CSV table of C-alpha atoms in Angstrom, one decimal:
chain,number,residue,atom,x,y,z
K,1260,UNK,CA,5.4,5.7,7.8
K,1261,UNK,CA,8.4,4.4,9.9
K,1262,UNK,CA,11.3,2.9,9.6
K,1263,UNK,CA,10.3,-0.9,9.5
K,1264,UNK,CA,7.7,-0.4,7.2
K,1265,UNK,CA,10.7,1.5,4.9
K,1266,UNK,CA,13.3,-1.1,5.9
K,1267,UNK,CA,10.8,-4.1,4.7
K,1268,UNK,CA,10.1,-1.7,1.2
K,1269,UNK,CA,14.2,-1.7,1.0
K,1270,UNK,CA,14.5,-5.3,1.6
K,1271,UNK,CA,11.8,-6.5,-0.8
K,1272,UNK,CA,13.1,-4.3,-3.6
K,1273,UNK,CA,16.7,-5.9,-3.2
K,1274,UNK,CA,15.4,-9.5,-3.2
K,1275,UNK,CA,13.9,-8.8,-6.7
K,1276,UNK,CA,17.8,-7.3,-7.8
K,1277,UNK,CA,16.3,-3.5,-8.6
K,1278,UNK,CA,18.1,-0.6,-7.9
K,1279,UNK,CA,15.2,2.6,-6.3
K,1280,UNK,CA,14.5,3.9,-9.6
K,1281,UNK,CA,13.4,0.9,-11.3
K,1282,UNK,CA,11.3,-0.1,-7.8
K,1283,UNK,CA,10.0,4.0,-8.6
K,1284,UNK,CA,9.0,3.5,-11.8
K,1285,UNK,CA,7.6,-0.2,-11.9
K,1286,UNK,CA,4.8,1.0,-9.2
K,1287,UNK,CA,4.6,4.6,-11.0
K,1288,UNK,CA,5.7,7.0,-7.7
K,1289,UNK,CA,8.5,9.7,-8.2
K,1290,UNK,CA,12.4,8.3,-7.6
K,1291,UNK,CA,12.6,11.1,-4.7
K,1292,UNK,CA,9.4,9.8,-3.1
K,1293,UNK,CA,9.9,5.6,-2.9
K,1294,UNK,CA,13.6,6.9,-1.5
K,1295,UNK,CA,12.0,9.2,1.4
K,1296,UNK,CA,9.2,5.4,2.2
K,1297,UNK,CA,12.3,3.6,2.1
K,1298,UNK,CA,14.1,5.8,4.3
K,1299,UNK,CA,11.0,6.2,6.7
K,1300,UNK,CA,11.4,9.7,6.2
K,1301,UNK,CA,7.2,10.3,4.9
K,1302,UNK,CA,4.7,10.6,7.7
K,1303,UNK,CA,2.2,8.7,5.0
K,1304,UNK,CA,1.3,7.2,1.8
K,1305,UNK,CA,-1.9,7.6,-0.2
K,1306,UNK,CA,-4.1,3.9,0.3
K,1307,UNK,CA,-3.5,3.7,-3.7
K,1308,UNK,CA,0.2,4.2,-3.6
K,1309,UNK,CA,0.2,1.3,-1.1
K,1310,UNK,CA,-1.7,-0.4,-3.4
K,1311,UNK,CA,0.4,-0.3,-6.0
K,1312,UNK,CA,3.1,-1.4,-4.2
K,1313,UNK,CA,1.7,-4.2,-3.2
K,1314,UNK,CA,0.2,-5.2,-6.3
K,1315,UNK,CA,4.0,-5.1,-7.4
K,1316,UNK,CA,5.4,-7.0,-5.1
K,1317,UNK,CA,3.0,-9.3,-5.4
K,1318,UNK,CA,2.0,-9.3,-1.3
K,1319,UNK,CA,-1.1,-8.3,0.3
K,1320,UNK,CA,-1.9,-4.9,1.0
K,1321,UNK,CA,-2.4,-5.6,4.8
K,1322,UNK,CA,0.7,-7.6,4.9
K,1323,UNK,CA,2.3,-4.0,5.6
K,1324,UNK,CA,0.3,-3.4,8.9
K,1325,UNK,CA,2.6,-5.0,10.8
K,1326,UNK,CA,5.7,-2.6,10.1
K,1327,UNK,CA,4.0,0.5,11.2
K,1328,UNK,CA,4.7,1.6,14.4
K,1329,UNK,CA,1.9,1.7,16.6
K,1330,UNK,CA,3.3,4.5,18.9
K,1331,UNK,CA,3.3,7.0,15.6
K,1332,UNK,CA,-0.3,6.7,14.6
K,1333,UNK,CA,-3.0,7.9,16.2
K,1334,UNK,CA,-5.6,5.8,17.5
K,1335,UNK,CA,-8.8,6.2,15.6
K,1336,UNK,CA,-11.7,3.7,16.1
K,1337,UNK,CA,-13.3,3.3,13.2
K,1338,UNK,CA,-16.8,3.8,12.5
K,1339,UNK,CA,-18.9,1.2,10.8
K,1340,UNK,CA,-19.3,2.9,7.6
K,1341,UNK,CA,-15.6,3.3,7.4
K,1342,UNK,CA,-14.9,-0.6,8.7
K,1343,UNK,CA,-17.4,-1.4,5.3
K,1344,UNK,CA,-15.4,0.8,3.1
K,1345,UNK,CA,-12.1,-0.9,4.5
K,1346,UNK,CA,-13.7,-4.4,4.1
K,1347,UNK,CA,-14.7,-3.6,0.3
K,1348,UNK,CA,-11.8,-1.8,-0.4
K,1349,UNK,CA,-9.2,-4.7,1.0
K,1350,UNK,CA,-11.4,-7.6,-0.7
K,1351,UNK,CA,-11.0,-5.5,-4.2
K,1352,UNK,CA,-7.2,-5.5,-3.6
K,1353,UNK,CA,-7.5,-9.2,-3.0
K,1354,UNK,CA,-9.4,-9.8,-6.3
K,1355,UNK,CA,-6.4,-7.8,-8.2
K,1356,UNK,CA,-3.7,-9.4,-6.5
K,1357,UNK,CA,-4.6,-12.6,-6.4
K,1358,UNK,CA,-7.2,-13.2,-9.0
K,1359,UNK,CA,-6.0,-10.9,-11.5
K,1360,UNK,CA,-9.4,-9.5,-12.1
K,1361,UNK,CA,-11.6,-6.8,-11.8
K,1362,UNK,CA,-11.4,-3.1,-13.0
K,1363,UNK,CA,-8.8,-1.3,-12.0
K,1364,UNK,CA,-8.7,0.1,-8.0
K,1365,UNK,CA,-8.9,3.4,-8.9
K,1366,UNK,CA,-12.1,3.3,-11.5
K,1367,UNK,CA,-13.7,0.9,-8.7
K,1368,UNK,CA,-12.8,3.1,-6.1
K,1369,UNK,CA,-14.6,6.4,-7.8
K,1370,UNK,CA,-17.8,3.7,-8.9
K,1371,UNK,CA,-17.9,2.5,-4.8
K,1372,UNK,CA,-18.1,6.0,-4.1
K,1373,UNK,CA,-20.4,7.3,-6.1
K,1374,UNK,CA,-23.2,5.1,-5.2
């Protein structure tokens, strides 16, 4: 992760007036873990943890690309089977987010993959 990304996490917790455990708890991740995000102190976080946050905050999932630091990832051109799974995976979030409907990621994720 880096420090924008955790900087943008702090910021958005504070305009909704909750202290880190409450953020924590609300999107189900340990107290010690949303503080390390915040901090910028976790090289990464799962796709569902993300997920979750962003379902909480009510703000796209991809909305959080633009506070990771290019310079710390490694460039890795994705494949097309993997740009599919990506493309499914994002419009899913969307329906959830936006729509409100829909299984929930996790069940659809295990479906998606077992086909």
């Amino acid at each position: 992760m880096s420090q924008r990304l955790g900087q943008e996490l702090r910021r958005l917790r504070k305009k909704k007036g909750l202290t880190l455990e409450e953020a924590a708890s609300a999107t189900g991740i340990t107290l010690q873990y949303m503080s390390l995000l915040e901090k910028g102190q976790r090289k990464s976080a799962s796709f569902e943890i993300m997920a979750n946050i962003s379902k909480f905050y009510g703000i796209p999932l991809d909305y959080f690309a633009q506070f990771v630091d290019d310079d710390q990832n490694e460039v890795h051109n994705l494949s097309e089977t993997e740009l599919e799974i990506w493309s499914a995976i994002n419009n899913k979030v969307k329906d959830e987010i936006y729509y409100k409907k829909g299984d929930l990621l996790a069940d659809w994720l295990r479906s998606f993959f077992r086909k």
